[in-house]
Amino acid sequence: MPEISRRAANLGTENAFVVLAEVNALARAGADIVSFCIGQPDFPAPENVQEAAIRAVRGGKHGYTPSAGIDELREAAAKYMSRVRGGLPIRAEDVVVGAGAKPFIAYAILSTTDHGAGDEVIYPNPGFPIYESQIAAHGAVPVPIHLREARGFAFDPADLEGLITPRTKLLILNTPQNPTGGTLDRKTLEAIAAILKPHPRIWVYADEIYSRLAYEGEFFSIAQAPGMVERTIISDGASKTWAMTGWRIGFAANPALAPVFTRWITNTDSCASQISQWAALEAVTGPQDAAERMRRSFLERRDLIVRLLNEVPGVKCLVPGGAFYAWPNVTEACRLIGAADSEEFRKRLLNEAGVAVLADIHFGSRVPGEGQHVRFSYAASKEAIEKGVARMAEFIRRNTKKAA
Ligand code: PMP
């Protein structure tokens, strides 16, 4: 057999997909599982968006588009991204449309670092696992920056100062955040911008895919801080805001890198699906009631799950400021039931109580001193939330008695 490359052999993944396979196998075997694993809205895409896609199909929009996307969508996405970010100047030619926001993580790393040159990329930990796997796969050096529960899962800007070296090329920021639901507030982002000021060679990748699911106050992007717009790659898209994960449409904006990203797309996907692009144009420019309804529903479910989790023995859950994730601290719950760590807790919760969550180790190595956490995606029905958390409480009570 020919061998696969070390790069491919060592390629990381999203363990959510691995756990999902475990859950599906149990469900197929007849187990009754309440799942909080999957990070996507539990709504269909809005009707007007579906209609726009059908019109595109019927209207013969079947061919390739320019690699950067159709002009209409670049124009609309530029206006939209600007509107969500306090009127920040974003031109249509600064925006590139991709097959989801995810590919821009790779394009940003590929466009700002060289393979094997010792170029460093700072990224949040815990964080979206694709950051670390893509940094490593492209031959750059992953430098995690730790998120702190005591700061509502922001990092300490002083930690950033300590991690910057002459080799730092890129800083990845994510707000609202996967997996903690935490946000970086304006003050923190301005402090980060001040730290970056004497380091003009460092690019910033602002992963703002959850920008419309920020619940406290107005969304603020680091690109809005003085001097940041030129060096910030803003990433947003249709997946979360309009429940279009499978349609694969994302947007990235940066004046200098837009032509570079366009060339990457010519080398990879050629372009995003034309049908999805016309649908996304309707999502961005059409009525926003469905998006607003979904947002309100996530907010209600956030309040429900946080209240219920905080009633569970041994569990403490901060109120997440955005996205649809809760990141309860289960350190004490692990102790109560005699689980060595969050991963053992997760496995037992799945197998003994039929509740599927992800563990902190699926989002990077555990941060020293921060204890044990699991991730609930609360893009689930109220009934599922009530049933799942009740099962978890009962599971901990039952095993605490046994352990005592
Ligand atoms: N960034 C973060 C933080 C995410 O959670 C996700 C989706 N899980 C993405 C990017 C990718 O989104 P898309 O569907 O647009 O590729």
XYZ file of C-alpha atoms and ligand atoms in Angstrom:
420
model
C 0.000 0.000 0.000
C 1.277 3.499 -0.757
C 1.513 5.651 2.395
C -0.475 8.758 3.214
C 1.391 11.937 4.082
C 2.292 12.832 7.664
C 0.243 15.972 7.129
C -2.873 13.922 6.393
C -2.142 11.304 9.046
C -1.877 14.039 11.692
C -4.821 16.115 10.484
C -7.162 16.995 13.355
C -10.937 16.987 13.139
C -14.077 18.256 14.797
C -14.688 15.677 17.497
C -18.320 16.740 17.485
C -18.603 14.622 14.355
C -16.936 11.668 16.130
C -19.275 11.885 19.128
C -22.200 12.284 16.749
C -21.305 8.928 15.162
C -21.277 7.378 18.679
C -24.682 8.885 19.420
C -26.142 7.727 16.108
C -24.884 4.176 16.700
C -26.566 4.109 20.141
C -29.779 5.530 18.689
C -29.791 2.922 15.912
C -29.411 0.216 18.583
C -32.638 1.529 20.125
C -31.294 3.786 22.910
C -33.342 6.896 23.762
C -30.809 9.731 23.525
C -31.351 13.440 24.127
C -28.620 15.115 22.100
C -27.004 18.505 22.689
C -24.047 17.776 20.415
C -24.767 19.464 17.186
C -23.801 23.079 16.590
C -26.443 24.222 14.173
C -29.836 25.931 14.315
C -32.746 23.488 14.634
C -34.862 25.514 12.167
C -35.307 25.211 8.418
C -33.990 28.111 6.326
C -36.608 30.901 6.006
C -39.371 30.428 3.375
C -38.302 33.464 1.327
C -34.780 32.000 1.134
C -36.115 28.631 0.001
C -38.201 30.380 -2.674
C -35.159 32.320 -3.909
C -33.221 29.063 -4.291
C -36.070 27.506 -6.274
C -36.211 30.614 -8.504
C -32.453 30.281 -9.077
C -32.820 26.635 -10.093
C -35.784 27.350 -12.387
C -34.113 30.481 -13.745
C -31.114 28.540 -15.008
C -28.574 29.823 -12.462
C -26.603 26.620 -12.858
C -23.111 27.586 -13.913
C -19.907 28.684 -12.228
C -19.837 32.191 -10.830
C -16.749 34.383 -10.451
C -14.573 32.876 -7.688
C -15.251 35.862 -5.420
C -19.016 35.390 -5.789
C -21.787 37.082 -7.769
C -21.539 40.891 -7.728
C -25.039 41.224 -6.259
C -24.131 39.156 -3.185
C -20.726 40.797 -2.671
C -22.447 44.185 -2.759
C -25.215 43.078 -0.362
C -22.835 41.271 1.998
C -20.572 44.345 2.169
C -23.531 46.542 3.153
C -24.772 43.923 5.608
C -21.404 43.350 7.290
C -20.958 47.101 7.563
C -24.440 47.599 9.079
C -23.861 44.932 11.764
C -20.517 46.608 12.618
C -21.507 50.214 13.286
C -21.210 51.407 9.668
C -17.617 50.258 9.236
C -16.455 51.060 5.667
C -16.607 47.764 3.723
C -16.695 47.844 -0.087
C -18.074 45.102 -2.353
C -14.566 44.491 -3.723
C -13.308 43.793 -0.162
C -15.760 40.883 0.216
C -15.303 37.315 -0.988
C -18.067 34.714 -0.893
C -17.013 31.192 0.085
C -18.548 27.745 0.566
C -19.233 28.560 4.238
C -17.133 30.630 6.598
C -14.993 27.629 7.468
C -12.792 27.610 4.326
C -11.640 31.169 5.127
C -9.919 29.856 8.257
C -7.597 27.857 6.012
C -7.269 30.642 3.410
C -6.354 33.153 6.127
C -3.648 30.880 7.568
C -2.353 30.020 4.085
C -2.252 33.697 3.124
C -0.437 34.998 6.225
C 2.035 32.220 7.197
C 4.625 30.134 5.372
C 4.937 26.372 5.774
C 7.695 25.289 8.161
C 9.004 28.833 8.623
C 8.178 28.936 12.346
C 5.338 31.420 11.782
C 3.079 31.514 14.838
C -0.702 31.791 15.023
C -2.400 32.641 18.309
C -5.866 31.106 18.703
C -8.425 30.760 21.506
C -8.439 27.702 23.754
C -10.978 26.264 24.327
C -12.001 27.063 20.776
C -13.364 25.852 17.469
C -11.066 22.837 16.876
C -10.502 23.657 13.217
C -8.292 26.619 14.155
C -5.635 24.410 15.711
C -5.873 21.631 13.132
C -5.586 24.037 10.191
C -2.685 25.975 11.735
C -0.772 22.702 12.186
C -1.788 21.249 8.805
C -0.414 24.313 7.013
C 2.929 24.101 8.795
C 2.536 27.054 11.161
C 2.967 26.939 14.933
C -0.253 26.858 17.020
C -0.051 29.131 20.083
C -3.145 28.756 22.299
C -4.403 31.665 24.383
C -6.430 30.553 27.380
C -9.994 31.673 27.969
C -10.889 32.319 31.603
C -14.179 31.514 33.290
C -13.625 34.398 35.731
C -13.657 36.772 32.699
C -16.836 35.335 31.216
C -14.606 33.235 28.932
C -12.700 36.134 27.459
C -8.925 35.939 27.612
C -6.803 38.334 29.606
C -5.359 40.878 27.127
C -2.157 40.823 29.234
C -1.762 37.124 28.281
C -1.797 38.188 24.626
C 1.039 40.610 25.220
C 3.089 37.725 26.671
C 2.432 35.432 23.678
C 3.379 37.837 20.874
C 6.829 37.168 19.414
C 8.601 38.422 16.270
C 7.208 35.280 14.581
C 3.540 35.978 15.349
C 1.718 36.413 12.027
C -1.938 35.957 12.841
C -4.291 36.272 15.817
C -7.591 34.397 15.630
C -10.465 35.887 17.626
C -13.968 34.463 17.925
C -16.925 36.334 19.363
C -19.570 35.213 20.264
C -17.655 32.068 20.897
C -17.864 28.379 20.187
C -17.782 26.414 22.557
C -18.247 28.663 25.626
C -20.904 31.073 24.345
C -18.693 33.812 25.813
C -18.140 37.147 24.101
C -15.291 39.634 23.867
C -16.788 42.972 24.866
C -15.850 46.320 23.385
C -13.457 47.139 26.235
C -11.557 43.855 25.814
C -11.420 44.243 22.026
C -10.115 47.797 22.355
C -7.482 46.565 24.821
C -6.466 43.886 22.292
C -6.264 46.519 19.540
C -4.026 48.673 21.777
C -1.702 45.701 22.363
C -1.530 45.045 18.605
C -0.780 48.672 17.743
C 3.028 48.367 18.097
C 2.907 45.099 16.097
C 1.589 46.201 12.701
C 2.696 42.982 10.961
C 0.133 40.841 12.842
C -3.112 40.057 10.994
C -6.349 39.397 12.866
C -8.928 36.812 11.818
C -12.200 37.885 13.417
C -14.498 34.860 13.332
C -17.855 36.576 13.715
C -20.129 33.851 12.377
C -22.354 34.321 15.478
C -22.494 38.145 15.157
C -26.311 38.208 15.006
C -26.569 35.895 18.015
C -25.013 38.323 20.505
C -27.546 38.869 23.272
C -26.101 41.646 25.445
C -25.940 45.068 23.828
C -24.805 45.896 20.318
C -22.325 43.613 18.558
C -18.835 45.118 18.317
C -16.077 43.910 15.989
C -12.363 44.418 16.589
C -12.328 45.859 13.058
C -14.200 48.864 14.504
C -11.320 49.700 16.848
C -9.023 52.488 15.561
C -6.470 51.304 12.995
C -7.804 47.741 12.849
C -9.943 47.582 9.705
C -7.026 47.193 7.253
C -5.452 44.290 9.106
C -8.622 42.458 10.186
C -10.203 39.677 8.172
C -13.878 39.757 9.114
C -15.594 36.425 8.723
C -19.368 36.009 8.815
C -21.935 34.055 6.851
C -25.383 32.624 6.338
C -25.071 29.377 8.354
C -26.106 30.493 11.821
C -28.099 33.685 11.231
C -30.493 32.216 8.639
C -30.221 28.518 9.567
C -28.409 27.698 6.315
C -25.535 25.473 7.476
C -25.966 22.972 4.644
C -26.261 25.662 1.975
C -22.575 26.568 2.452
C -22.303 30.327 2.163
C -19.793 32.436 4.095
C -18.333 35.917 3.638
C -14.855 37.240 4.374
C -13.894 40.906 4.162
C -10.453 42.470 3.928
C -9.269 44.987 1.334
C -5.750 43.536 0.816
C -6.597 39.855 1.128
C -9.840 39.703 -0.892
C -7.967 39.134 -4.202
C -5.740 36.564 -2.493
C -8.703 34.634 -1.074
C -10.283 34.787 -4.527
C -7.212 33.070 -5.973
C -7.390 30.358 -3.298
C -11.022 29.728 -4.220
C -10.097 29.460 -7.895
C -7.605 26.795 -6.762
C -10.078 24.877 -4.598
C -13.875 25.217 -4.949
C -13.916 27.461 -8.068
C -16.868 29.221 -6.437
C -19.626 28.710 -3.877
C -22.836 27.108 -5.151
C -24.566 29.587 -7.438
C -28.005 28.519 -6.216
C -27.002 29.103 -2.605
C -25.547 32.494 -3.510
C -28.883 33.731 -4.888
C -30.611 32.316 -1.815
C -28.114 34.073 0.471
C -28.757 37.339 -1.390
C -32.427 37.012 -0.388
C -31.403 36.076 3.187
C -29.288 39.210 3.515
C -31.575 41.692 1.715
C -35.056 40.230 2.362
C -37.269 40.443 5.460
C -35.464 39.587 8.695
C -38.443 38.328 10.728
C -37.398 34.661 10.579
C -33.844 35.498 11.691
C -35.224 37.656 14.510
C -37.657 34.917 15.569
C -34.838 32.355 15.703
C -32.678 34.726 17.721
C -35.476 35.313 20.245
C -36.043 31.585 20.492
C -32.342 30.901 21.178
C -32.342 33.601 23.841
C -35.374 32.056 25.594
C -33.731 28.649 25.469
C -30.477 30.068 26.783
C -32.266 31.435 29.833
C -34.071 28.122 30.340
C -31.008 25.873 30.089
C -28.819 28.116 32.260
C -31.490 28.239 34.983
C -31.981 24.450 34.874
C -28.249 23.636 34.775
C -27.618 25.798 37.834
C -30.154 23.686 39.754
C -28.179 20.485 39.019
C -25.985 19.262 41.900
C -22.302 20.021 41.304
C -22.926 22.169 38.193
C -22.261 25.905 37.743
C -23.116 27.626 34.487
C -22.322 31.218 33.544
C -24.845 33.038 31.375
C -23.365 32.895 27.853
C -23.519 36.215 25.996
C -24.042 34.725 22.556
C -24.226 31.822 20.067
C -26.256 28.766 21.165
C -23.820 27.059 23.513
C -23.705 26.665 27.283
C -20.417 25.666 28.914
C -21.195 24.542 32.457
C -18.424 23.866 34.944
C -18.863 20.239 36.063
C -15.754 19.941 38.261
C -17.842 19.319 41.386
C -20.262 17.001 39.558
C -17.278 14.865 38.434
C -16.134 14.653 42.045
C -19.629 13.722 43.251
C -19.970 10.765 40.904
C -16.311 9.731 41.018
C -15.520 10.592 37.379
C -11.833 11.322 36.745
C -12.588 14.149 34.293
C -15.132 15.749 31.992
C -14.578 13.112 29.281
C -15.400 10.246 31.648
C -18.366 12.298 32.870
C -19.523 12.794 29.255
C -19.236 9.108 28.391
C -21.136 7.996 31.491
C -23.782 10.667 30.970
C -24.293 9.327 27.455
C -24.259 5.617 28.276
C -26.009 5.643 31.656
C -28.426 8.556 31.251
C -28.848 8.914 27.460
C -27.717 12.551 27.332
C -25.206 13.503 24.641
C -22.900 16.479 25.171
C -19.309 17.270 24.175
C -16.408 17.523 26.623
C -13.893 20.368 26.921
C -11.117 18.163 25.489
C -12.977 18.229 22.154
C -12.112 21.937 21.963
C -8.399 21.886 22.770
C -6.241 20.788 25.659
C -7.740 21.567 29.057
C -6.754 24.953 30.454
C -4.762 24.493 33.694
C -6.649 25.646 36.768
C -9.958 26.107 34.939
C -11.585 22.813 35.978
C -13.859 20.541 33.942
C -16.467 21.668 31.434
C -18.900 20.171 28.947
C -20.670 21.842 26.026
C -24.416 21.880 25.527
C -25.661 23.131 22.193
C -29.100 24.438 23.177
C -30.344 24.551 19.586
C -32.747 21.873 20.828
C -36.442 21.988 21.744
C -37.558 23.221 25.183
C -38.861 19.721 25.871
C -35.445 18.231 25.020
C -33.719 20.787 27.253
C -36.041 20.031 30.189
C -35.796 16.274 29.707
C -32.020 16.227 29.130
C -31.104 18.391 32.107
C -33.549 16.480 34.391
C -31.860 13.240 33.335
C -28.457 14.728 34.092
C -29.586 15.838 37.579
C -31.043 12.409 38.296
C -27.847 10.733 37.005
C -25.685 12.803 39.355
C -28.004 12.230 42.352
C -28.158 8.480 41.745
C -24.365 8.173 41.447
C -23.656 10.503 44.368
C -25.629 8.137 46.631
C -23.656 5.200 45.243
C -20.345 6.989 45.686
C -21.188 8.008 49.310
N -16.527 29.353 13.068
C -17.110 28.882 14.183
C -16.663 29.382 15.502
C -18.106 27.897 14.093
O -18.681 27.425 15.208
C -18.498 27.433 12.820
C -19.564 26.372 12.639
N -19.657 25.414 13.607
C -17.860 27.961 11.702
C -16.886 28.915 11.856
C -18.161 27.476 10.306
O -19.366 27.890 9.817
P -19.772 27.661 8.302
O -20.960 26.765 8.317
O -20.110 29.011 7.779
O -18.640 27.070 7.565
